């Protein structure tokens, strides 16, 4: 199965249905459906996400005008091309008044039919995107997958160009990059440009799931599958039917879940925990990780067959420090977003550019966004309308410290790092990063390059161990 857009023809003449559909049988971008009457057509529309309907007006039982009314009530973005052998001004006017996109009379010129369907597909896609935008405006935001992308550097322009090519395909995708580089943005971009754009785009962070919940979250569960399963529940894979699912930090799932995910990829079948039957699903899987899956395979922690199934298309997002041309444009983009959200008018002063460019950005784009938000708040607090270097003093301190370190002549290493254990160095670094991030755990995890779950576990361990002093671990 695929995420191609769907075309439905409704006509009581099977020979005409076959003739009309023959125009589109070689189209890789369309899935074809047919129905012999209005009731059968409505059943297809209830089960499938159809883009364009070719509809006969005169059929036994429910006539075409009534079907047209029902379609409009179900989904106003579906475009309907009316086809009838009873061509008349009255029927044409009636069909157009009830929302038909176009009107053709039999015998139909097949080339005309192809052209009309292509135009209907274009209009349907535009109507759907417009509805998404209106819904986003009503909610006071913009869907993540529809946000514009910022790509000034050649590396990112090349990446988005490759993503556009990937979007037209159905193969799984593996996105690799450090924490915070924008893996979800790339996945959303692929979804938006794919034939699945009308379906859901869902994201599951595997690293944030306790191991006991992975199976249920992925695959769902049957009623009574375990204590507390009082109702059946679909997992994220089923919920993503006819859409795209991003599995972030895929390297953190256990082997049992890896086996079951491989079956989804190979056969398009999912079995809920405790169920006896498998359910067919049509979902495109995009996996993302900041870890090296090849190393996990070599260590026996990730299945080699699943790795090869995921790595059919491999995209790498470079860290922000490798594409410094994007730093200032991204900062201005995030600032514009905040100003639009709060009806403010705040600009980024040129004095901040060097500061932004000198900073190492270990937390990548996510850290940059948090820094801009922090500076924006500091600017509002001062009653200013321009973010200046002083509003990013927390960055300046780090940059000045790095410059001072680089300027110092080589000197013997201090005794403290030599006498500290690796464990003590790790805990001390975590404490410093937490202080730098104002004890925001999400930001700290981004800077450290670990999951929030891993950081939480380390923080629990830190509560059991005091800060090392005097160059030795305190016991």
Coordinates of C-alpha atoms in Angstrom, one line a residue:
X1 CA 0.0 0.0 0.0
X2 CA 1.1 3.6 -0.4
X3 CA 0.2 7.1 0.5
X4 CA -0.8 8.2 -3.0
X5 CA -3.8 10.4 -3.4
X6 CA -7.1 8.6 -4.1
X7 CA -9.5 8.9 -7.1
X8 CA -13.0 7.4 -6.9
X9 CA -15.3 6.9 -9.9
X10 CA -19.0 6.3 -9.2
X11 CA -21.0 5.0 -12.1
X12 CA -23.5 2.1 -12.6
X13 CA -21.9 1.1 -15.9
X14 CA -18.8 -1.1 -15.2
X15 CA -17.6 -0.7 -18.8
X16 CA -17.5 3.0 -18.5
X17 CA -15.7 2.8 -15.1
X18 CA -13.0 0.6 -16.6
X19 CA -12.7 2.9 -19.6
X20 CA -12.4 6.1 -17.5
X21 CA -9.9 4.5 -15.0
X22 CA -7.7 3.3 -17.9
X23 CA -6.5 6.9 -18.2
X24 CA -5.0 6.7 -14.8
X25 CA -3.7 3.2 -14.4
X26 CA -0.1 4.1 -15.2
X27 CA -0.1 7.0 -12.6
X28 CA 2.2 6.4 -9.7
X29 CA 0.7 9.3 -7.7
X30 CA -2.9 7.9 -7.7
X31 CA -4.8 5.0 -6.1
X32 CA -8.0 4.2 -7.9
X33 CA -11.3 3.2 -6.4
X34 CA -14.7 2.5 -8.0
X35 CA -18.3 2.2 -6.9
X36 CA -21.5 1.1 -8.8
X37 CA -24.0 3.3 -6.9
X38 CA -24.3 6.1 -4.3
X39 CA -24.4 3.9 -1.2
X40 CA -21.2 2.1 -2.3
X41 CA -19.6 5.4 -3.0
X42 CA -20.4 6.8 0.5
X43 CA -19.0 3.6 2.0
X44 CA -15.7 4.1 0.2
X45 CA -15.6 7.8 1.2
X46 CA -16.2 6.8 4.9
X47 CA -13.2 4.3 4.8
X48 CA -10.7 6.2 2.5
X49 CA -9.4 9.7 2.3
X50 CA -10.4 10.5 -1.3
X51 CA -9.2 13.6 -3.1
X52 CA -11.3 13.6 -6.3
X53 CA -14.6 11.9 -7.2
X54 CA -15.8 11.2 -10.8
X55 CA -19.6 11.0 -10.3
X56 CA -22.4 10.0 -12.6
X57 CA -25.7 11.9 -12.1
X58 CA -28.2 9.3 -13.1
X59 CA -27.9 6.0 -11.1
X60 CA -30.4 3.6 -9.6
X61 CA -31.2 4.4 -6.0
X62 CA -29.5 7.5 -4.7
X63 CA -28.9 10.0 -7.6
X64 CA -25.7 11.9 -8.2
X65 CA -27.0 15.2 -6.8
X66 CA -27.8 13.6 -3.5
X67 CA -24.3 12.0 -3.4
X68 CA -22.8 15.4 -4.2
X69 CA -24.7 16.9 -1.2
X70 CA -23.4 14.1 1.1
X71 CA -19.8 14.5 -0.1
X72 CA -19.9 18.3 0.6
X73 CA -21.2 17.5 4.1
X74 CA -18.5 15.0 4.7
X75 CA -15.5 17.0 3.5
X76 CA -15.7 20.2 1.6
X77 CA -12.1 19.8 0.3
X78 CA -13.1 16.8 -1.9
X79 CA -13.4 17.9 -5.5
X80 CA -16.2 16.3 -7.6
X81 CA -16.2 16.0 -11.4
X82 CA -19.8 15.2 -12.6
X83 CA -20.1 13.0 -15.6
X84 CA -23.4 12.2 -17.2
X85 CA -25.0 11.0 -20.4
X86 CA -28.0 13.3 -19.8
X87 CA -26.2 16.6 -20.6
X88 CA -28.4 19.6 -20.1
X89 CA -28.1 23.1 -18.9
X90 CA -30.3 22.4 -15.9
X91 CA -28.3 19.4 -14.7
X92 CA -25.1 21.3 -15.2
X93 CA -26.4 24.3 -13.2
X94 CA -27.7 22.0 -10.4
X95 CA -24.4 20.2 -10.1
X96 CA -22.3 23.3 -10.0
X97 CA -24.7 24.9 -7.5
X98 CA -24.1 22.0 -5.2
X99 CA -20.3 22.3 -5.4
X100 CA -19.2 20.3 -8.4
X101 CA -15.7 21.3 -9.7
X102 CA -16.5 20.5 -13.3
X103 CA -19.1 19.0 -15.6
X104 CA -18.5 16.6 -18.5
X105 CA -21.0 14.8 -20.8
X106 CA -20.8 11.3 -22.2
X107 CA -19.2 10.2 -24.4
X108 CA -16.2 11.7 -22.5
X109 CA -13.0 12.6 -24.3
X110 CA -10.4 10.7 -22.2
X111 CA -7.7 13.4 -22.7
X112 CA -10.2 16.0 -21.5
X113 CA -10.9 13.8 -18.5
X114 CA -7.2 13.6 -17.6
X115 CA -6.8 17.3 -17.8
X116 CA -9.8 18.0 -15.6
X117 CA -8.8 15.5 -13.0
X118 CA -5.3 17.0 -12.8
X119 CA -6.8 20.5 -12.3
X120 CA -9.2 19.1 -9.6
X121 CA -6.2 17.5 -7.8
X122 CA -4.4 20.8 -7.8
X123 CA -7.4 22.7 -6.4
X124 CA -8.1 20.0 -3.8
X125 CA -4.5 20.2 -2.5
X126 CA -4.7 24.0 -2.3
X127 CA -8.1 23.8 -0.5
X128 CA -6.8 21.3 2.0
X129 CA -3.7 23.4 2.8
X130 CA -5.8 26.5 3.1
X131 CA -8.1 24.7 5.6
X132 CA -5.0 23.7 7.7
X133 CA -3.8 27.3 7.7
X134 CA -7.2 28.6 8.8
X135 CA -7.4 26.1 11.6
X136 CA -3.9 27.0 12.7
X137 CA -4.7 30.7 12.8
X138 CA -7.9 30.0 14.8
X139 CA -5.7 28.1 17.3
X140 CA -3.3 30.9 17.4
X141 CA -0.4 29.1 15.9
X142 CA 0.9 27.3 12.9
X143 CA 1.2 23.6 12.4
X144 CA 4.8 22.4 12.9
X145 CA 4.8 20.7 9.5
X146 CA 3.7 23.9 7.7
X147 CA 6.2 26.3 9.3
X148 CA 8.6 27.8 6.8
X149 CA 12.1 26.5 6.8
X150 CA 15.3 28.5 7.2
X151 CA 18.1 27.3 5.0
X152 CA 20.8 29.8 4.1
X153 CA 23.9 27.6 4.2
X154 CA 24.7 25.4 1.2
X155 CA 24.6 22.3 3.4
X156 CA 21.0 22.9 4.4
X157 CA 19.9 23.9 0.9
X158 CA 21.3 20.6 -0.3
X159 CA 19.5 18.8 2.5
X160 CA 16.1 20.3 1.8
X161 CA 16.6 19.6 -1.9
X162 CA 17.3 15.9 -1.1
X163 CA 14.2 15.9 1.2
X164 CA 12.0 17.1 -1.6
X165 CA 13.2 14.1 -3.7
X166 CA 12.6 11.7 -0.8
X167 CA 9.1 13.1 -0.2
X168 CA 8.0 11.6 -3.5
X169 CA 9.0 8.1 -2.4
X170 CA 7.5 5.6 0.1
X171 CA 10.6 4.1 1.5
X172 CA 11.5 4.4 5.2
X173 CA 13.9 7.2 6.1
X174 CA 16.6 7.4 8.7
X175 CA 17.5 10.9 9.9
X176 CA 20.7 11.3 11.8
X177 CA 21.9 14.3 13.7
X178 CA 22.8 15.7 17.1
X179 CA 20.1 16.5 19.6
X180 CA 18.4 19.8 18.7
X181 CA 19.5 20.0 15.0
X182 CA 15.9 19.9 13.7
X183 CA 15.2 16.3 12.8
X184 CA 11.4 16.8 13.4
X185 CA 11.4 19.8 11.1
X186 CA 13.0 17.7 8.2
X187 CA 10.5 14.9 8.9
X188 CA 7.6 17.3 8.8
X189 CA 8.9 18.8 5.6
X190 CA 9.0 15.4 3.9
X191 CA 5.5 14.6 5.1
X192 CA 4.1 18.0 3.9
X193 CA 5.5 17.5 0.4
X194 CA 4.5 13.8 0.1
X195 CA 1.3 12.2 -1.1
X196 CA 0.4 11.7 2.6
X197 CA -0.1 15.3 3.3
X198 CA -3.8 14.9 4.1
X199 CA -3.0 12.1 6.6
X200 CA -1.6 12.6 10.1
X201 CA 2.0 13.5 11.0
X202 CA 2.7 12.0 14.4
X203 CA 5.9 12.1 16.5
X204 CA 6.9 9.6 19.2
X205 CA 10.0 10.2 21.3
X206 CA 11.2 6.7 22.1
X207 CA 13.7 7.9 24.7
X208 CA 10.9 9.4 26.8
X209 CA 9.0 6.1 27.1
X210 CA 9.5 3.8 30.0
X211 CA 10.4 0.3 28.7
X212 CA 7.2 -1.1 30.2
X213 CA 5.0 1.2 28.0
X214 CA 6.9 0.9 24.7
X215 CA 4.8 -2.0 23.3
X216 CA 1.5 -0.4 24.2
X217 CA 2.4 3.0 22.9
X218 CA 3.7 1.6 19.6
X219 CA 1.2 -1.1 18.9
X220 CA -1.8 -0.5 21.2
X221 CA -3.5 -3.1 23.3
X222 CA -6.6 -5.3 23.4
X223 CA -9.1 -5.0 26.2
X224 CA -7.9 -7.0 29.2
X225 CA -4.3 -7.3 27.8
X226 CA -2.9 -6.3 31.2
X227 CA -4.1 -4.8 34.5
X228 CA -5.7 -1.4 33.7
X229 CA -6.5 -2.2 30.1
X230 CA -10.2 -1.7 30.5
X231 CA -10.7 -0.6 26.9
X232 CA -9.0 -1.5 23.6
X233 CA -6.6 1.2 22.5
X234 CA -4.8 1.9 19.2
X235 CA -1.1 2.5 19.3
X236 CA 0.7 5.3 17.5
X237 CA 1.3 3.2 14.4
X238 CA -2.4 2.6 13.9
X239 CA -3.2 6.2 14.7
X240 CA -0.8 7.2 11.9
X241 CA -2.7 5.2 9.2
X242 CA -2.4 6.9 5.8
X243 CA 0.1 9.3 7.2
X244 CA 3.7 9.6 8.5
X245 CA 5.2 8.5 11.8
X246 CA 8.4 9.9 13.1
X247 CA 10.1 7.6 15.7
X248 CA 12.6 9.9 17.4
X249 CA 15.6 8.3 19.2
X250 CA 14.8 4.9 17.6
X251 CA 18.0 3.5 19.1
X252 CA 16.4 3.5 22.5
X253 CA 13.7 0.8 21.9
X254 CA 14.2 -2.7 23.2
X255 CA 14.7 -5.8 21.0
X256 CA 11.1 -7.1 21.3
X257 CA 9.7 -3.8 19.9
X258 CA 12.4 -3.9 17.2
X259 CA 11.1 -7.3 16.0
X260 CA 7.5 -6.1 15.9
X261 CA 8.4 -2.8 14.2
X262 CA 10.3 -4.8 11.5
X263 CA 7.1 -6.7 10.8
X264 CA 5.2 -3.4 10.3
X265 CA 7.9 -2.3 7.8
X266 CA 8.0 -5.6 6.0
X267 CA 4.3 -6.5 5.8
X268 CA 2.3 -3.4 6.8
X269 CA 0.7 -5.4 9.7
X270 CA 0.4 -4.5 13.4
X271 CA -0.8 -6.6 16.3
X272 CA -2.0 -5.0 19.5
X273 CA -0.7 -6.3 22.8
X274 CA -3.0 -9.2 23.8
X275 CA -4.8 -9.4 20.4
X276 CA -5.0 -12.5 18.3
X277 CA -5.4 -10.8 14.9
X278 CA -3.1 -8.4 13.0
X279 CA -4.4 -5.2 11.5
X280 CA -3.2 -3.8 8.1
X281 CA -1.7 -0.3 8.4
X282 CA -0.6 2.1 5.7
X283 CA 2.1 4.3 7.4
X284 CA 5.4 5.7 6.3
X285 CA 8.0 5.4 9.0
X286 CA 10.7 8.0 9.5
X287 CA 13.2 7.2 12.2
X288 CA 15.6 9.6 13.8
X289 CA 18.6 9.3 16.1
X290 CA 21.5 11.2 17.5
X291 CA 23.3 7.9 18.1
X292 CA 25.3 5.8 15.6
X293 CA 23.1 2.9 14.9
X294 CA 25.9 1.0 13.2
X295 CA 27.7 1.0 16.5
X296 CA 24.6 -0.3 18.3
X297 CA 24.3 -3.1 15.7
X298 CA 28.0 -4.0 16.3
X299 CA 27.3 -4.1 20.1
X300 CA 24.2 -6.3 19.6
X301 CA 21.9 -3.7 20.9
X302 CA 20.1 -3.0 17.6
X303 CA 18.9 -5.6 15.1
X304 CA 20.9 -5.6 11.9
X305 CA 17.8 -6.5 9.7
X306 CA 15.8 -3.6 11.2
X307 CA 18.8 -1.2 10.7
X308 CA 19.1 -2.2 7.0
X309 CA 15.3 -1.7 6.6
X310 CA 15.4 1.8 8.0
X311 CA 18.5 3.0 6.3
X312 CA 17.1 2.7 2.8
X313 CA 17.2 6.5 2.7
X314 CA 19.8 8.1 5.1
X315 CA 19.8 11.9 5.8
X316 CA 22.3 13.6 8.0
X317 CA 21.6 17.0 9.5
X318 CA 24.8 18.9 10.2
X319 CA 25.1 20.6 13.6
X320 CA 24.7 24.3 13.8
X321 CA 28.4 24.9 14.3
X322 CA 29.0 23.4 10.8
X323 CA 26.5 25.8 9.2
X324 CA 27.1 29.2 10.9
X325 CA 25.5 31.1 8.0
X326 CA 22.2 29.8 9.4
X327 CA 22.6 31.2 12.9
X328 CA 21.6 34.8 12.5
X329 CA 18.7 34.1 10.1
X330 CA 17.4 31.4 12.4
X331 CA 17.6 33.8 15.4
X332 CA 15.7 36.4 13.5
X333 CA 13.1 33.8 12.4
X334 CA 12.5 32.7 16.0
X335 CA 12.3 36.3 17.1
X336 CA 9.7 37.0 14.4
X337 CA 7.7 34.0 15.6
X338 CA 7.6 35.3 19.2
X339 CA 6.7 38.9 18.0
X340 CA 3.8 37.5 15.9
X341 CA 2.5 35.4 18.8
X342 CA 2.5 38.3 21.3
X343 CA 1.9 41.2 18.9
X344 CA 5.3 42.7 19.8
X345 CA 7.8 44.6 17.6
X346 CA 11.3 43.7 18.7
X347 CA 14.4 43.6 16.5
X348 CA 17.8 42.0 16.8
X349 CA 20.6 44.5 17.0
X350 CA 23.7 44.0 14.8
X351 CA 25.9 44.0 18.0
X352 CA 24.4 40.5 18.8
X353 CA 25.6 38.9 15.6
X354 CA 29.2 38.3 16.5
X355 CA 28.1 37.1 19.9
X356 CA 25.7 34.5 18.3
X357 CA 28.4 33.5 15.8
X358 CA 31.1 33.0 18.4
X359 CA 28.9 30.8 20.6
X360 CA 29.5 27.0 20.2
X361 CA 25.8 26.0 20.2
X362 CA 26.2 22.5 21.7
X363 CA 22.4 22.3 21.9
X364 CA 22.1 23.3 18.3
X365 CA 18.9 25.0 16.9
X366 CA 16.9 24.1 20.0
X367 CA 19.4 25.9 22.2
X368 CA 19.4 28.9 19.8
X369 CA 15.6 29.2 20.0
X370 CA 15.7 29.1 23.8
X371 CA 18.5 31.8 23.9
X372 CA 16.4 34.1 21.7
X373 CA 13.4 33.6 23.9
X374 CA 15.4 34.4 27.0
X375 CA 16.9 37.5 25.4
X376 CA 13.4 38.6 24.2
X377 CA 12.1 38.4 27.7
X378 CA 15.1 40.3 29.0
X379 CA 14.4 43.0 26.4
X380 CA 10.7 43.3 27.5
X381 CA 11.8 43.5 31.1
X382 CA 14.0 46.5 30.2
X383 CA 11.3 48.2 28.3
X384 CA 13.5 48.1 25.2
X385 CA 12.4 47.2 21.6
X386 CA 15.8 46.0 20.4
X387 CA 17.7 42.9 21.6
X388 CA 21.2 44.1 22.3
X389 CA 24.4 42.4 23.4
X390 CA 23.7 43.1 27.0
X391 CA 20.5 41.1 26.8
X392 CA 22.6 38.1 25.9
X393 CA 25.1 38.6 28.8
X394 CA 24.8 34.9 29.7
X395 CA 26.2 34.1 26.2
X396 CA 28.9 36.8 26.4
X397 CA 30.3 35.3 29.7
X398 CA 30.7 32.0 28.0
X399 CA 32.2 33.4 24.8
X400 CA 34.6 35.6 26.8
X401 CA 35.6 32.6 28.9
X402 CA 36.3 30.5 25.8
X403 CA 38.4 33.4 24.3
X404 CA 40.4 33.8 27.5
X405 CA 41.1 30.0 27.6
X406 CA 42.2 30.1 24.0
X407 CA 44.5 33.1 24.7
X408 CA 46.2 31.6 27.7
X409 CA 49.6 30.0 27.1
X410 CA 49.8 26.3 27.7
X411 CA 50.3 25.5 31.4
X412 CA 50.5 22.4 33.4
X413 CA 47.1 20.9 34.0
X414 CA 45.7 21.7 37.4
X415 CA 45.8 18.9 40.0
X416 CA 42.0 18.7 40.4
X417 CA 41.0 17.2 37.1
X418 CA 43.8 14.6 37.5
X419 CA 42.6 13.4 40.9
X420 CA 38.9 13.5 40.0
X421 CA 37.3 10.3 38.7
X422 CA 35.4 10.2 35.4
X423 CA 32.3 9.9 37.5
X424 CA 33.0 13.1 39.4
X425 CA 33.9 15.0 36.2
X426 CA 30.6 13.9 34.7
X427 CA 28.5 15.0 37.7
X428 CA 30.3 18.3 37.9
X429 CA 29.7 19.0 34.2
X430 CA 26.0 18.2 34.6
X431 CA 25.8 20.7 37.5
X432 CA 27.4 23.4 35.4
X433 CA 25.2 22.9 32.4
X434 CA 22.1 23.0 34.7
X435 CA 23.2 26.3 36.1
X436 CA 23.9 27.6 32.6
X437 CA 20.3 26.6 31.5
X438 CA 18.7 28.1 34.7
X439 CA 17.9 24.5 35.8
X440 CA 15.7 23.9 32.8
X441 CA 16.0 20.1 32.4
X442 CA 14.9 20.0 28.8
X443 CA 17.5 22.7 27.7
X444 CA 20.2 21.0 29.8
X445 CA 19.5 17.6 28.2
X446 CA 19.8 19.3 24.8
X447 CA 23.2 20.8 25.6
X448 CA 24.4 17.5 27.1
X449 CA 23.2 15.5 24.1
X450 CA 21.2 13.0 26.2
X451 CA 17.5 12.3 26.6
X452 CA 15.5 13.9 29.4
X453 CA 15.0 10.5 30.8
X454 CA 18.8 9.9 31.0
X455 CA 19.3 13.3 32.6
X456 CA 16.6 12.6 35.2
X457 CA 18.3 9.3 36.1
X458 CA 21.6 11.1 36.5
X459 CA 20.0 13.8 38.6
X460 CA 18.6 11.1 40.9
X461 CA 22.1 9.6 41.2
X462 CA 23.5 13.1 41.9
X463 CA 21.2 13.5 44.9
X464 CA 23.0 10.5 46.4
X465 CA 26.4 12.0 45.8
X466 CA 27.7 15.3 47.2
X467 CA 29.7 17.8 45.0
X468 CA 33.3 16.7 44.8
X469 CA 35.6 19.0 46.7
X470 CA 39.3 19.5 47.4
X471 CA 40.3 17.7 44.2
X472 CA 38.8 14.4 45.4
X473 CA 35.5 12.7 45.3
X474 CA 33.6 13.3 48.6
X475 CA 32.5 10.1 50.1

